[in-house]
CSV table of C-alpha atoms in Angstrom, one decimal:
chain,number,residue,atom,x,y,z
Y,196,UNK,CA,116.0,-132.7,117.2
Y,197,UNK,CA,114.5,-135.7,115.4
Y,198,UNK,CA,116.6,-138.7,114.5
Y,199,UNK,CA,116.2,-137.4,110.9
Y,200,UNK,CA,118.0,-134.3,111.3
Y,201,UNK,CA,121.4,-132.9,112.2
Y,202,UNK,CA,122.0,-129.5,113.7
Y,203,UNK,CA,124.7,-127.3,112.4
Y,204,UNK,CA,124.9,-124.0,114.1
Y,205,UNK,CA,121.2,-123.0,114.1
Y,206,UNK,CA,120.2,-124.9,111.1
Y,207,UNK,CA,118.6,-128.3,110.9
Y,208,UNK,CA,119.8,-130.3,108.1
Y,209,UNK,CA,118.8,-133.6,106.8
Y,210,UNK,CA,120.6,-136.7,108.0
Y,211,UNK,CA,121.9,-137.4,104.5
Y,212,UNK,CA,123.6,-133.9,104.8
Y,213,UNK,CA,127.4,-135.5,104.8
Y,214,UNK,CA,126.7,-137.1,101.5
Y,215,UNK,CA,124.9,-134.1,100.1
Y,216,UNK,CA,127.9,-131.9,101.1
Y,217,UNK,CA,130.2,-134.3,99.0
Y,218,UNK,CA,127.9,-133.9,96.1
Y,219,UNK,CA,127.8,-130.1,96.5
Y,220,UNK,CA,131.6,-129.9,96.6
Y,221,UNK,CA,131.6,-132.0,93.5
Y,222,UNK,CA,129.0,-129.7,91.8
Y,223,UNK,CA,131.2,-126.7,92.5
Y,224,UNK,CA,134.6,-128.1,91.7
Y,225,UNK,CA,133.3,-129.5,88.3
Y,226,UNK,CA,130.6,-126.7,87.6
Y,227,UNK,CA,127.8,-129.3,87.4
Y,228,UNK,CA,124.9,-126.9,86.9
Y,229,UNK,CA,122.7,-126.0,84.1
Y,230,UNK,CA,121.6,-122.6,83.0
Y,231,UNK,CA,117.8,-121.8,82.7
Y,232,UNK,CA,115.9,-118.7,82.1
Y,233,UNK,CA,112.3,-117.1,82.3
Y,234,UNK,CA,110.5,-114.9,79.8
Y,235,UNK,CA,109.9,-111.1,80.9
Y,236,UNK,CA,107.2,-109.8,78.6
Y,237,UNK,CA,106.2,-106.4,78.0
Y,238,UNK,CA,102.7,-105.3,79.2
Y,239,UNK,CA,101.1,-106.0,75.9
Y,240,UNK,CA,102.6,-109.7,76.0
Y,241,UNK,CA,105.4,-109.5,73.7
Y,242,UNK,CA,108.9,-110.7,74.7
Y,243,UNK,CA,111.1,-108.2,76.3
Y,244,UNK,CA,113.9,-110.2,77.8
Y,245,UNK,CA,114.7,-113.1,80.2
Y,246,UNK,CA,115.6,-113.6,83.7
Y,247,UNK,CA,118.7,-115.8,84.2
Y,248,UNK,CA,118.5,-118.7,86.4
Y,249,UNK,CA,120.4,-121.8,87.5
Y,250,UNK,CA,119.7,-125.4,88.3
Y,251,UNK,CA,121.9,-128.3,89.7
Y,252,UNK,CA,122.9,-130.8,86.9
Y,253,UNK,CA,124.3,-133.0,89.6
Y,254,UNK,CA,122.4,-136.3,89.8
Y,255,UNK,CA,122.4,-136.6,93.7
Y,256,UNK,CA,121.3,-132.9,94.1
Y,257,UNK,CA,117.6,-132.7,92.4
Y,258,UNK,CA,115.5,-130.6,94.9
Y,259,UNK,CA,116.1,-127.2,93.2
Y,260,UNK,CA,118.1,-124.1,93.8
Y,261,UNK,CA,116.8,-123.9,97.4
Y,262,UNK,CA,118.6,-127.0,98.4
Y,263,UNK,CA,121.9,-125.8,96.7
Y,264,UNK,CA,121.8,-122.5,98.6
Y,265,UNK,CA,120.9,-124.2,101.9
Y,266,UNK,CA,124.0,-126.3,101.4
Y,267,UNK,CA,126.1,-123.5,100.4
Y,268,UNK,CA,124.9,-121.5,103.5
Y,269,UNK,CA,126.1,-124.3,105.7
Y,270,UNK,CA,129.4,-124.2,104.3
Y,271,UNK,CA,129.7,-120.4,103.7
Y,272,UNK,CA,129.9,-120.9,100.0
Y,273,UNK,CA,127.1,-118.8,98.8
Y,274,UNK,CA,129.2,-116.3,96.9
Y,275,UNK,CA,131.0,-119.3,95.2
Y,276,UNK,CA,127.8,-120.7,94.0
Y,277,UNK,CA,126.2,-117.6,92.9
Y,278,UNK,CA,129.2,-116.8,90.8
Y,279,UNK,CA,129.0,-120.3,89.1
Y,280,UNK,CA,125.6,-119.8,88.2
Y,281,UNK,CA,126.3,-116.4,86.8
Y,282,UNK,CA,129.5,-117.4,84.8
Y,283,UNK,CA,127.5,-120.4,83.4
Y,284,UNK,CA,124.5,-118.5,82.3
Y,285,UNK,CA,126.4,-115.8,80.6
Y,286,UNK,CA,128.4,-118.5,78.8
Y,287,UNK,CA,125.1,-120.2,77.7
Y,288,UNK,CA,123.3,-117.0,76.7
Y,289,UNK,CA,126.4,-116.0,74.4
Y,290,UNK,CA,126.5,-119.6,72.9
Y,291,UNK,CA,122.5,-119.2,72.4
Y,292,UNK,CA,123.1,-115.8,70.5
Y,293,UNK,CA,120.5,-114.2,72.8
Y,294,UNK,CA,120.2,-110.3,71.9
Y,295,UNK,CA,117.2,-109.6,74.3
Y,296,UNK,CA,118.0,-107.9,77.8
Y,297,UNK,CA,119.0,-110.5,80.5
Y,298,UNK,CA,118.4,-109.8,84.0
Y,299,UNK,CA,120.8,-111.5,86.4
Y,300,UNK,CA,120.8,-111.7,90.2
Y,301,UNK,CA,123.3,-111.7,93.0
Y,302,UNK,CA,123.4,-113.3,96.3
Y,303,UNK,CA,122.9,-110.9,99.2
Y,304,UNK,CA,126.2,-112.2,100.5
Y,305,UNK,CA,127.9,-110.6,97.7
Y,306,UNK,CA,126.7,-107.1,98.5
Y,307,UNK,CA,128.9,-107.2,101.5
Y,308,UNK,CA,131.9,-106.6,99.2
Y,309,UNK,CA,130.7,-104.6,96.2
Y,310,UNK,CA,134.2,-104.0,95.0
Y,311,UNK,CA,134.8,-107.9,94.5
Y,312,UNK,CA,131.5,-108.2,93.0
Y,313,UNK,CA,132.1,-105.3,90.4
Y,314,UNK,CA,135.5,-106.7,89.6
Y,315,UNK,CA,133.9,-110.0,88.8
Y,316,UNK,CA,131.2,-108.5,86.6
Y,317,UNK,CA,133.9,-106.4,84.8
Y,318,UNK,CA,135.9,-109.6,83.8
Y,319,UNK,CA,132.5,-111.1,82.7
Y,320,UNK,CA,131.5,-108.1,80.7
Y,321,UNK,CA,134.8,-108.1,78.8
Y,322,UNK,CA,134.2,-111.6,78.0
Y,323,UNK,CA,130.7,-111.3,76.8
Y,324,UNK,CA,130.6,-107.7,75.6
Y,325,UNK,CA,127.7,-108.7,73.2
Y,326,UNK,CA,125.1,-109.6,75.9
Y,327,UNK,CA,122.5,-107.1,76.8
Y,328,UNK,CA,122.8,-107.1,80.6
Y,329,UNK,CA,120.6,-105.8,83.6
Y,330,UNK,CA,121.8,-106.4,87.0
Y,331,UNK,CA,119.4,-106.9,89.7
Y,332,UNK,CA,120.2,-105.8,93.3
Y,333,UNK,CA,117.8,-106.9,96.2
Y,334,UNK,CA,115.9,-103.9,97.8
Y,335,UNK,CA,117.5,-104.9,101.2
Y,336,UNK,CA,121.0,-104.2,99.8
Y,337,UNK,CA,119.9,-100.7,98.7
Y,338,UNK,CA,121.0,-99.1,102.1
Y,339,UNK,CA,123.9,-97.1,101.4
Y,340,UNK,CA,123.3,-94.1,98.9
Y,341,UNK,CA,127.1,-93.6,98.5
Y,342,UNK,CA,127.8,-97.2,97.8
Y,343,UNK,CA,125.0,-97.5,95.5
Y,344,UNK,CA,126.1,-94.5,93.5
Y,345,UNK,CA,129.6,-95.9,93.2
Y,346,UNK,CA,127.9,-99.3,91.9
Y,347,UNK,CA,125.7,-97.4,89.5
Y,348,UNK,CA,128.7,-95.3,88.0
Y,349,UNK,CA,130.7,-98.7,87.6
Y,350,UNK,CA,127.7,-100.4,86.0
Y,351,UNK,CA,127.3,-97.5,83.6
Y,352,UNK,CA,130.8,-97.9,82.5
Y,353,UNK,CA,130.2,-101.5,81.9
Y,354,UNK,CA,127.2,-100.6,79.8
Y,355,UNK,CA,125.0,-102.7,82.3
Y,356,UNK,CA,121.8,-101.4,83.3
Y,357,UNK,CA,120.6,-101.5,87.0
Y,358,UNK,CA,117.3,-102.9,88.6
Y,359,UNK,CA,116.2,-102.9,92.2
Y,360,UNK,CA,114.8,-106.4,93.0
Y,361,UNK,CA,111.9,-107.4,95.3
Y,362,UNK,CA,110.8,-103.6,96.0
Y,363,UNK,CA,108.3,-103.6,98.9
Y,364,UNK,CA,109.6,-106.6,100.6
Y,365,UNK,CA,110.9,-104.6,103.6
Y,366,UNK,CA,111.4,-101.1,103.8
Y,367,UNK,CA,110.3,-99.1,100.6
Y,368,UNK,CA,113.5,-97.2,100.2
Y,369,UNK,CA,112.1,-94.1,98.2
Y,370,UNK,CA,115.1,-91.9,99.2
Y,371,UNK,CA,117.5,-94.2,97.5
Y,372,UNK,CA,115.3,-94.3,94.3
Y,373,UNK,CA,115.5,-90.3,94.1
Y,374,UNK,CA,119.4,-90.4,94.7
Y,375,UNK,CA,120.3,-93.4,92.7
Y,376,UNK,CA,117.4,-94.3,90.3
Y,377,UNK,CA,117.5,-97.7,88.6
Y,378,UNK,CA,116.6,-98.4,85.1
Y,379,UNK,CA,113.9,-101.1,86.2
Y,380,UNK,CA,112.3,-101.7,89.5
Y,381,UNK,CA,110.8,-105.1,90.3
Y,382,UNK,CA,107.9,-105.3,92.8
Y,383,UNK,CA,108.0,-107.8,95.4
Y,384,UNK,CA,105.8,-110.9,95.1
Y,385,UNK,CA,103.8,-109.9,98.1
Y,386,UNK,CA,102.6,-106.9,96.2
Y,387,UNK,CA,101.5,-109.1,93.3
Y,388,UNK,CA,100.2,-112.4,94.6
Y,389,UNK,CA,96.5,-112.6,94.9
Y,390,UNK,CA,96.0,-109.1,93.2
Y,391,UNK,CA,92.4,-109.9,91.9
Y,392,UNK,CA,90.4,-107.1,93.6
Y,393,UNK,CA,90.3,-103.4,92.4
Y,394,UNK,CA,88.8,-102.2,95.8
Y,395,UNK,CA,91.6,-103.9,97.8
Y,396,UNK,CA,94.3,-101.8,99.6
Y,397,UNK,CA,97.0,-103.8,97.8
Y,398,UNK,CA,95.6,-102.5,94.5
Y,399,UNK,CA,95.6,-98.9,95.7
Y,400,UNK,CA,99.2,-99.2,97.1
Y,401,UNK,CA,100.4,-100.5,94.0
Y,402,UNK,CA,98.8,-98.1,91.9
Y,403,UNK,CA,100.2,-95.2,93.9
Y,404,UNK,CA,103.8,-96.7,94.0
Y,405,UNK,CA,103.8,-97.4,90.4
Y,406,UNK,CA,102.6,-93.8,89.6
Y,407,UNK,CA,105.4,-92.4,91.6
Y,408,UNK,CA,108.1,-94.6,90.3
Y,409,UNK,CA,106.8,-94.1,86.5
Y,410,UNK,CA,106.9,-90.4,87.1
Y,411,UNK,CA,110.7,-90.7,87.8
Y,412,UNK,CA,111.2,-92.3,84.4
Y,413,UNK,CA,111.8,-95.7,85.9
Y,414,UNK,CA,110.2,-98.9,84.4
Y,415,UNK,CA,108.2,-101.2,86.5
Y,416,UNK,CA,108.2,-105.0,86.5
Y,417,UNK,CA,105.7,-107.2,88.2
Y,418,UNK,CA,106.8,-110.8,88.6
Y,419,UNK,CA,104.8,-113.9,89.9
Y,420,UNK,CA,102.0,-113.4,87.8
Y,421,UNK,CA,99.9,-116.6,87.4
Y,422,UNK,CA,96.6,-115.7,86.4
Y,423,UNK,CA,95.0,-113.3,83.5
Y,424,UNK,CA,93.2,-111.4,86.2
Y,425,UNK,CA,96.4,-110.3,87.9
Y,426,UNK,CA,98.1,-109.4,84.5
Y,427,UNK,CA,95.0,-107.4,83.6
Y,428,UNK,CA,95.2,-105.5,87.0
Y,429,UNK,CA,98.8,-104.9,86.4
Y,430,UNK,CA,98.3,-103.5,82.9
Y,431,UNK,CA,95.6,-101.2,84.5
Y,432,UNK,CA,97.9,-100.0,87.0
Y,433,UNK,CA,100.4,-99.2,84.3
Y,434,UNK,CA,103.2,-101.5,85.2
Y,435,UNK,CA,105.5,-101.9,82.2
Y,436,UNK,CA,106.9,-105.5,82.2
Y,437,UNK,CA,105.3,-108.8,83.4
Y,438,UNK,CA,106.8,-112.0,84.5
Y,439,UNK,CA,105.2,-115.3,85.9
Y,440,UNK,CA,104.0,-118.8,85.1
Y,441,UNK,CA,101.1,-117.2,83.1
Y,442,UNK,CA,103.5,-116.3,80.4
Y,443,UNK,CA,106.1,-119.0,80.7
Y,444,UNK,CA,107.8,-121.4,82.9
Y,445,UNK,CA,111.7,-121.5,83.3
Y,446,UNK,CA,113.4,-123.4,80.4
Y,447,UNK,CA,116.9,-124.3,79.6
Y,448,UNK,CA,118.8,-121.6,77.6
Y,449,UNK,CA,120.2,-124.2,75.2
Y,450,UNK,CA,116.6,-124.9,74.1
Y,451,UNK,CA,115.9,-121.1,73.1
Y,452,UNK,CA,116.0,-119.9,69.6
Y,453,UNK,CA,118.6,-117.4,68.9
Y,454,UNK,CA,117.1,-113.7,68.9
């Protein structure tokens, strides 16, 4: 351990961690976060909707959401931070009058208690009945078919669609796709990054996966697209929706025009 680090458990944290911790508690206590979003486009380039994101609005915590979740993990506050981001982003989207689909995330720690997560979502849905919501569940959380079937049923009652996020990051859970199909499947960045060769194994794999999933009536989404070459290959493959810096950078929700 260097003199610039403090170790808590197995984590190496910067020496200024105590000051950051105080700032983080202040952020949580007073909701000092700002709501951002990034465009999600149809394959032809027209706007489909947005993915909801969060950033710190605290002057002492400016290193991005990674810093916040590292602090949250050290203090077992990931769920509280995730809920804060979600609540603030729903509020901002409603105030902005956004009618397009809004994809929103959850922290993996929240999947350890789906009942609590669904209860929170139910309260938010009643408060923001006008929002067009799509709930993203990480592929790694899609491990219990019965649990996911219950989640899907509860979301249907709330009129919230379901997306599986980061598909292909670990185990491609094809059985869960059959038993509890989502409305949208988001391919993991590892399948999209550096997609620039039609003769590559990655292109062949993505083509096969997309065909299989599309034939099940599930829409597919590729994120992390930074070049027109990658976007064109995703179109050739038949992926429905595209997201990445090629189309837009994250922006503040308050700067969006209603629509």
